[in-house]
PDB file of C-alpha atoms in Angstrom:
ATOM      1  CA  UNK A  45       7.967  18.257 -22.419  1.00  0.00           C
ATOM      2  CA  UNK A  46      10.260  19.022 -19.439  1.00  0.00           C
ATOM      3  CA  UNK A  47       8.103  16.825 -17.174  1.00  0.00           C
ATOM      4  CA  UNK A  48       8.724  13.745 -19.317  1.00  0.00           C
ATOM      5  CA  UNK A  49      11.234  11.149 -18.117  1.00  0.00           C
ATOM      6  CA  UNK A  50      13.701   9.184 -20.225  1.00  0.00           C
ATOM      7  CA  UNK A  51      15.063   5.816 -19.076  1.00  0.00           C
ATOM      8  CA  UNK A  52      17.423   3.228 -20.563  1.00  0.00           C
ATOM      9  CA  UNK A  53      17.345  -0.566 -20.156  1.00  0.00           C
ATOM     10  CA  UNK A  54      19.652  -3.371 -21.192  1.00  0.00           C
ATOM     11  CA  UNK A  55      18.317  -5.575 -23.970  1.00  0.00           C
ATOM     12  CA  UNK A  56      14.776  -5.166 -25.296  1.00  0.00           C
ATOM     13  CA  UNK A  57      12.024  -4.404 -22.829  1.00  0.00           C
ATOM     14  CA  UNK A  58      11.116  -2.182 -19.892  1.00  0.00           C
ATOM     15  CA  UNK A  59      12.277  -4.374 -17.018  1.00  0.00           C
ATOM     16  CA  UNK A  60      12.945  -2.519 -13.724  1.00  0.00           C
ATOM     17  CA  UNK A  61      15.867  -4.798 -12.886  1.00  0.00           C
ATOM     18  CA  UNK A  62      17.576  -3.923 -16.190  1.00  0.00           C
ATOM     19  CA  UNK A  63      17.590  -0.104 -15.942  1.00  0.00           C
ATOM     20  CA  UNK A  64      20.998   1.449 -16.637  1.00  0.00           C
ATOM     21  CA  UNK A  65      22.468   4.849 -17.398  1.00  0.00           C
ATOM     22  CA  UNK A  66      22.475   6.264 -20.930  1.00  0.00           C
ATOM     23  CA  UNK A  67      26.231   5.756 -21.130  1.00  0.00           C
ATOM     24  CA  UNK A  68      25.961   2.088 -20.084  1.00  0.00           C
ATOM     25  CA  UNK A  69      23.231   1.472 -22.660  1.00  0.00           C
ATOM     26  CA  UNK A  70      25.213   3.054 -25.486  1.00  0.00           C
ATOM     27  CA  UNK A  71      28.308   1.062 -24.513  1.00  0.00           C
ATOM     28  CA  UNK A  72      26.302  -2.181 -24.531  1.00  0.00           C
ATOM     29  CA  UNK A  73      24.683  -1.484 -27.923  1.00  0.00           C
ATOM     30  CA  UNK A  74      21.594  -3.692 -27.372  1.00  0.00           C
ATOM     31  CA  UNK A  75      19.219  -1.548 -25.327  1.00  0.00           C
ATOM     32  CA  UNK A  76      15.816   0.090 -24.935  1.00  0.00           C
ATOM     33  CA  UNK A  77      15.229   3.849 -24.663  1.00  0.00           C
ATOM     34  CA  UNK A  78      11.841   4.607 -23.126  1.00  0.00           C
ATOM     35  CA  UNK A  79      10.010   7.886 -22.610  1.00  0.00           C
ATOM     36  CA  UNK A  80       7.474   8.297 -19.765  1.00  0.00           C
ATOM     37  CA  UNK A  81       4.992  11.068 -18.939  1.00  0.00           C
ATOM     38  CA  UNK A  82       4.713  12.912 -15.622  1.00  0.00           C
ATOM     39  CA  UNK A  83       2.520  10.081 -14.252  1.00  0.00           C
ATOM     40  CA  UNK A  84       5.269   7.549 -15.077  1.00  0.00           C
ATOM     41  CA  UNK A  85       3.190   5.917 -17.821  1.00  0.00           C
ATOM     42  CA  UNK A  86       5.159   5.009 -20.965  1.00  0.00           C
ATOM     43  CA  UNK A  87       4.775   7.047 -24.156  1.00  0.00           C
ATOM     44  CA  UNK A  88       7.106   5.068 -26.409  1.00  0.00           C
ATOM     45  CA  UNK A  89      10.011   2.638 -26.305  1.00  0.00           C
ATOM     46  CA  UNK A  90      12.754   2.442 -28.931  1.00  0.00           C
ATOM     47  CA  UNK A  91      14.659  -0.820 -29.323  1.00  0.00           C
ATOM     48  CA  UNK A  92      18.275  -0.824 -30.525  1.00  0.00           C
ATOM     49  CA  UNK A  93      20.385  -3.716 -31.830  1.00  0.00           C
ATOM     50  CA  UNK A  94      24.109  -2.892 -31.852  1.00  0.00           C
ATOM     51  CA  UNK A  95      23.107   0.772 -31.712  1.00  0.00           C
ATOM     52  CA  UNK A  96      20.689   0.514 -34.656  1.00  0.00           C
ATOM     53  CA  UNK A  97      16.999   1.328 -34.139  1.00  0.00           C
ATOM     54  CA  UNK A  98      15.000  -1.715 -35.284  1.00  0.00           C
ATOM     55  CA  UNK A  99      11.565  -1.331 -33.628  1.00  0.00           C
ATOM     56  CA  UNK A 100       9.435   1.220 -31.749  1.00  0.00           C
ATOM     57  CA  UNK A 101       6.448   0.593 -29.472  1.00  0.00           C
ATOM     58  CA  UNK A 102       3.935   3.339 -28.679  1.00  0.00           C
ATOM     59  CA  UNK A 103       1.267   3.675 -25.987  1.00  0.00           C
ATOM     60  CA  UNK A 104      -1.512   5.950 -27.230  1.00  0.00           C
ATOM     61  CA  UNK A 105      -5.229   6.551 -27.560  1.00  0.00           C
ATOM     62  CA  UNK A 106      -4.768   8.076 -31.036  1.00  0.00           C
ATOM     63  CA  UNK A 107      -3.250   5.281 -33.161  1.00  0.00           C
ATOM     64  CA  UNK A 108      -3.842   6.925 -36.545  1.00  0.00           C
ATOM     65  CA  UNK A 109      -1.890  10.042 -35.588  1.00  0.00           C
ATOM     66  CA  UNK A 110       0.960   7.988 -34.102  1.00  0.00           C
ATOM     67  CA  UNK A 111       1.142   5.763 -37.172  1.00  0.00           C
ATOM     68  CA  UNK A 112       1.419   8.757 -39.504  1.00  0.00           C
ATOM     69  CA  UNK A 113       4.016  10.426 -37.276  1.00  0.00           C
ATOM     70  CA  UNK A 114       6.110   7.246 -37.098  1.00  0.00           C
ATOM     71  CA  UNK A 115       6.105   6.759 -40.877  1.00  0.00           C
ATOM     72  CA  UNK A 116       7.273  10.370 -41.253  1.00  0.00           C
ATOM     73  CA  UNK A 117      10.103  10.254 -38.704  1.00  0.00           C
ATOM     74  CA  UNK A 118      11.165   6.586 -38.824  1.00  0.00           C
ATOM     75  CA  UNK A 119      10.491   5.334 -42.361  1.00  0.00           C
ATOM     76  CA  UNK A 120      11.297   1.657 -42.838  1.00  0.00           C
ATOM     77  CA  UNK A 121      11.306   0.835 -39.097  1.00  0.00           C
ATOM     78  CA  UNK A 122       8.651  -1.682 -37.895  1.00  0.00           C
ATOM     79  CA  UNK A 123       6.507  -0.541 -34.958  1.00  0.00           C
ATOM     80  CA  UNK A 124       3.719  -1.459 -32.579  1.00  0.00           C
ATOM     81  CA  UNK A 125       0.839   0.498 -31.056  1.00  0.00           C
ATOM     82  CA  UNK A 126      -0.270  -0.646 -27.591  1.00  0.00           C
ATOM     83  CA  UNK A 127      -3.903  -0.261 -26.553  1.00  0.00           C
ATOM     84  CA  UNK A 128      -5.188  -1.217 -23.096  1.00  0.00           C
ATOM     85  CA  UNK A 129      -8.474  -3.088 -23.456  1.00  0.00           C
ATOM     86  CA  UNK A 130      -9.357  -4.253 -19.935  1.00  0.00           C
ATOM     87  CA  UNK A 131      -8.322  -3.939 -16.281  1.00  0.00           C
ATOM     88  CA  UNK A 132      -9.116  -6.878 -13.978  1.00  0.00           C
ATOM     89  CA  UNK A 133      -7.996  -6.565 -10.377  1.00  0.00           C
ATOM     90  CA  UNK A 134      -4.222  -6.106 -10.376  1.00  0.00           C
ATOM     91  CA  UNK A 135      -3.909  -7.117 -14.026  1.00  0.00           C
ATOM     92  CA  UNK A 136      -4.321  -5.502 -17.416  1.00  0.00           C
ATOM     93  CA  UNK A 137      -5.035  -6.957 -20.870  1.00  0.00           C
ATOM     94  CA  UNK A 138      -3.547  -4.957 -23.736  1.00  0.00           C
ATOM     95  CA  UNK A 139      -3.391  -5.483 -27.486  1.00  0.00           C
ATOM     96  CA  UNK A 140      -0.425  -4.397 -29.570  1.00  0.00           C
ATOM     97  CA  UNK A 141      -1.086  -3.823 -33.261  1.00  0.00           C
ATOM     98  CA  UNK A 142       2.146  -4.811 -35.048  1.00  0.00           C
ATOM     99  CA  UNK A 143       3.122  -2.986 -38.231  1.00  0.00           C
ATOM    100  CA  UNK A 144       5.693  -3.982 -40.841  1.00  0.00           C
ATOM    101  CA  UNK A 145       8.369  -1.582 -42.095  1.00  0.00           C
ATOM    102  CA  UNK A 146       5.967  -0.681 -44.916  1.00  0.00           C
ATOM    103  CA  UNK A 147       3.424   0.591 -42.391  1.00  0.00           C
ATOM    104  CA  UNK A 148       0.986  -2.250 -43.151  1.00  0.00           C
ATOM    105  CA  UNK A 149      -0.641  -4.115 -40.268  1.00  0.00           C
ATOM    106  CA  UNK A 150       1.184  -7.450 -39.809  1.00  0.00           C
ATOM    107  CA  UNK A 151      -0.538  -9.022 -36.790  1.00  0.00           C
ATOM    108  CA  UNK A 152      -1.223  -8.648 -33.087  1.00  0.00           C
ATOM    109  CA  UNK A 153       0.337  -9.338 -29.708  1.00  0.00           C
ATOM    110  CA  UNK A 154      -1.990  -9.745 -26.733  1.00  0.00           C
ATOM    111  CA  UNK A 155      -0.320  -9.057 -23.382  1.00  0.00           C
ATOM    112  CA  UNK A 156      -1.335  -9.836 -19.817  1.00  0.00           C
ATOM    113  CA  UNK A 157       0.551  -7.589 -17.394  1.00  0.00           C
ATOM    114  CA  UNK A 158       0.507  -6.723 -13.725  1.00  0.00           C
ATOM    115  CA  UNK A 159      -0.563  -3.125 -13.118  1.00  0.00           C
ATOM    116  CA  UNK A 160       2.380  -0.683 -13.051  1.00  0.00           C
ATOM    117  CA  UNK A 161       4.719  -3.015 -14.931  1.00  0.00           C
ATOM    118  CA  UNK A 162       4.294  -1.793 -18.496  1.00  0.00           C
ATOM    119  CA  UNK A 163       6.032  -3.974 -21.071  1.00  0.00           C
ATOM    120  CA  UNK A 164       6.990  -6.578 -18.436  1.00  0.00           C
ATOM    121  CA  UNK A 165       4.347  -8.985 -19.683  1.00  0.00           C
ATOM    122  CA  UNK A 166       3.449 -12.156 -17.800  1.00  0.00           C
ATOM    123  CA  UNK A 167       1.792 -13.633 -20.882  1.00  0.00           C
ATOM    124  CA  UNK A 168       2.011 -12.817 -24.589  1.00  0.00           C
ATOM    125  CA  UNK A 169      -0.060 -14.365 -27.374  1.00  0.00           C
ATOM    126  CA  UNK A 170       1.073 -13.971 -30.984  1.00  0.00           C
ATOM    127  CA  UNK A 171      -1.936 -13.702 -33.323  1.00  0.00           C
ATOM    128  CA  UNK A 172      -1.941 -13.302 -37.104  1.00  0.00           C
ATOM    129  CA  UNK A 173      -4.096 -11.075 -39.313  1.00  0.00           C
ATOM    130  CA  UNK A 174      -6.738 -13.818 -39.569  1.00  0.00           C
ATOM    131  CA  UNK A 175      -6.991 -13.817 -35.740  1.00  0.00           C
ATOM    132  CA  UNK A 176      -5.353 -17.249 -35.574  1.00  0.00           C
ATOM    133  CA  UNK A 177      -3.145 -17.982 -32.570  1.00  0.00           C
ATOM    134  CA  UNK A 178       0.478 -18.761 -33.516  1.00  0.00           C
ATOM    135  CA  UNK A 179       2.120 -19.226 -30.111  1.00  0.00           C
ATOM    136  CA  UNK A 180       1.971 -18.310 -26.416  1.00  0.00           C
ATOM    137  CA  UNK A 181       4.828 -17.110 -24.233  1.00  0.00           C
ATOM    138  CA  UNK A 182       4.873 -16.602 -20.453  1.00  0.00           C
ATOM    139  CA  UNK A 183       7.583 -14.857 -18.415  1.00  0.00           C
ATOM    140  CA  UNK A 184       8.501 -15.102 -14.753  1.00  0.00           C
ATOM    141  CA  UNK A 185      10.547 -12.463 -12.944  1.00  0.00           C
ATOM    142  CA  UNK A 186      12.813 -12.346  -9.923  1.00  0.00           C
ATOM    143  CA  UNK A 187      11.968 -10.086  -6.979  1.00  0.00           C
ATOM    144  CA  UNK A 188      14.207  -7.337  -8.413  1.00  0.00           C
ATOM    145  CA  UNK A 189      12.281  -7.300 -11.707  1.00  0.00           C
ATOM    146  CA  UNK A 190      14.798  -9.261 -13.772  1.00  0.00           C
ATOM    147  CA  UNK A 191      13.464 -11.747 -16.293  1.00  0.00           C
ATOM    148  CA  UNK A 192      14.070 -15.328 -15.141  1.00  0.00           C
ATOM    149  CA  UNK A 193      12.113 -18.050 -16.976  1.00  0.00           C
ATOM    150  CA  UNK A 194      10.553 -17.859 -20.443  1.00  0.00           C
ATOM    151  CA  UNK A 195       7.967 -20.565 -21.162  1.00  0.00           C
ATOM    152  CA  UNK A 196       6.839 -21.101 -24.769  1.00  0.00           C
ATOM    153  CA  UNK A 197       3.668 -22.988 -25.736  1.00  0.00           C
ATOM    154  CA  UNK A 198       2.152 -24.164 -29.017  1.00  0.00           C
ATOM    155  CA  UNK A 199      -1.336 -22.990 -30.137  1.00  0.00           C
ATOM    156  CA  UNK A 200      -2.878 -25.916 -28.217  1.00  0.00           C
ATOM    157  CA  UNK A 201      -1.332 -24.666 -24.954  1.00  0.00           C
ATOM    158  CA  UNK A 202       1.339 -27.361 -24.550  1.00  0.00           C
ATOM    159  CA  UNK A 203       4.811 -26.397 -23.304  1.00  0.00           C
ATOM    160  CA  UNK A 204       7.378 -26.669 -26.113  1.00  0.00           C
ATOM    161  CA  UNK A 205      10.392 -24.948 -24.524  1.00  0.00           C
ATOM    162  CA  UNK A 206      11.642 -23.338 -21.313  1.00  0.00           C
ATOM    163  CA  UNK A 207      14.576 -20.934 -21.068  1.00  0.00           C
ATOM    164  CA  UNK A 208      16.326 -19.912 -17.849  1.00  0.00           C
ATOM    165  CA  UNK A 209      17.635 -16.438 -18.726  1.00  0.00           C
ATOM    166  CA  UNK A 210      20.208 -15.947 -15.907  1.00  0.00           C
ATOM    167  CA  UNK A 211      21.654 -19.442 -16.386  1.00  0.00           C
ATOM    168  CA  UNK A 212      21.285 -19.627 -20.165  1.00  0.00           C
ATOM    169  CA  UNK A 213      19.926 -23.153 -19.748  1.00  0.00           C
ATOM    170  CA  UNK A 214      16.805 -25.133 -20.699  1.00  0.00           C
ATOM    171  CA  UNK A 215      15.449 -26.725 -17.503  1.00  0.00           C
ATOM    172  CA  UNK A 216      12.826 -29.459 -17.310  1.00  0.00           C
ATOM    173  CA  UNK A 217       9.231 -28.355 -16.715  1.00  0.00           C
ATOM    174  CA  UNK A 218       9.010 -29.842 -13.211  1.00  0.00           C
ATOM    175  CA  UNK A 219      12.167 -28.037 -12.068  1.00  0.00           C
ATOM    176  CA  UNK A 220      11.023 -24.688 -13.456  1.00  0.00           C
ATOM    177  CA  UNK A 221       7.536 -25.016 -11.929  1.00  0.00           C
ATOM    178  CA  UNK A 222       9.124 -25.637  -8.514  1.00  0.00           C
ATOM    179  CA  UNK A 223      10.932 -22.306  -8.841  1.00  0.00           C
ATOM    180  CA  UNK A 224       8.085 -19.944  -9.888  1.00  0.00           C
ATOM    181  CA  UNK A 225       5.463 -18.157  -7.786  1.00  0.00           C
ATOM    182  CA  UNK A 226       2.416 -19.373  -9.784  1.00  0.00           C
ATOM    183  CA  UNK A 227       3.110 -22.950 -10.969  1.00  0.00           C
ATOM    184  CA  UNK A 228      -0.468 -23.568 -12.141  1.00  0.00           C
ATOM    185  CA  UNK A 229      -0.267 -20.475 -14.356  1.00  0.00           C
ATOM    186  CA  UNK A 230       2.921 -21.662 -16.083  1.00  0.00           C
ATOM    187  CA  UNK A 231       1.919 -25.321 -16.348  1.00  0.00           C
ATOM    188  CA  UNK A 232      -0.373 -24.783 -19.359  1.00  0.00           C
ATOM    189  CA  UNK A 233      -0.548 -22.086 -22.017  1.00  0.00           C
ATOM    190  CA  UNK A 234      -4.134 -20.915 -21.534  1.00  0.00           C
ATOM    191  CA  UNK A 235      -4.064 -20.943 -17.720  1.00  0.00           C
ATOM    192  CA  UNK A 236      -4.500 -17.514 -16.109  1.00  0.00           C
ATOM    193  CA  UNK A 237      -3.549 -16.238 -12.634  1.00  0.00           C
ATOM    194  CA  UNK A 238      -5.896 -17.039  -9.758  1.00  0.00           C
ATOM    195  CA  UNK A 239      -8.656 -14.442  -9.466  1.00  0.00           C
ATOM    196  CA  UNK A 240      -8.857 -13.724 -13.197  1.00  0.00           C
ATOM    197  CA  UNK A 241      -8.974 -17.328 -14.426  1.00  0.00           C
ATOM    198  CA  UNK A 242     -12.411 -16.756 -15.974  1.00  0.00           C
ATOM    199  CA  UNK A 243     -11.238 -13.705 -17.899  1.00  0.00           C
ATOM    200  CA  UNK A 244     -11.676 -13.787 -21.677  1.00  0.00           C
ATOM    201  CA  UNK A 245      -8.505 -13.470 -23.741  1.00  0.00           C
ATOM    202  CA  UNK A 246      -8.822 -10.537 -26.216  1.00  0.00           C
ATOM    203  CA  UNK A 247      -9.032 -11.355 -29.952  1.00  0.00           C
ATOM    204  CA  UNK A 248      -9.542 -15.089 -29.382  1.00  0.00           C
ATOM    205  CA  UNK A 249     -13.319 -15.224 -29.691  1.00  0.00           C
ATOM    206  CA  UNK A 250     -14.170 -15.764 -26.060  1.00  0.00           C
ATOM    207  CA  UNK A 251     -11.290 -18.112 -25.189  1.00  0.00           C
ATOM    208  CA  UNK A 252     -10.802 -18.007 -21.427  1.00  0.00           C
ATOM    209  CA  UNK A 253      -8.354 -19.421 -18.950  1.00  0.00           C
ATOM    210  CA  UNK A 254      -8.592 -23.087 -18.111  1.00  0.00           C
TER     211      UNK A 254
END
């Protein structure tokens, strides 16, 4: 256990640009506490709202054991179990099984991430228990790893909202696309980065990038 590493981040997510000290996180109240193994791969991340634990994500190859352990130590707290399903070039598809506070499966999140940026997803698809897509979200990051734009799309892939996190504003699509590194990727919900654009999206029955 001594080789494991603990890190704290402002708000909810493992974003390199948001890492802070334990004292800063506790003072802020809204933070993430993440545990990493000796290879710097995440083991779990706890999310706190005003100092109260409200969700835990786990990375594991033994989901049944983790589920039972969570229900024993954190009863009533919703959680997710992240499973990597495919590596393609510099990218990784993963599926998070989302569990309600009862421990029952509630749905899925499918993430597209760059390698070595766990939990800093470029693309997230929210899928229900019937494997129906509910919405798509894409994130862009500044060079220091801080979240910049959040694009939200409906199940048909059309942009429905854009949020500029540093500014707290809602820019027009054209302005946001001029300011990101992969405009074609953010223009439409199902578009994928160049080089993996023919990749199949997990859980969506063969749906691929357009």
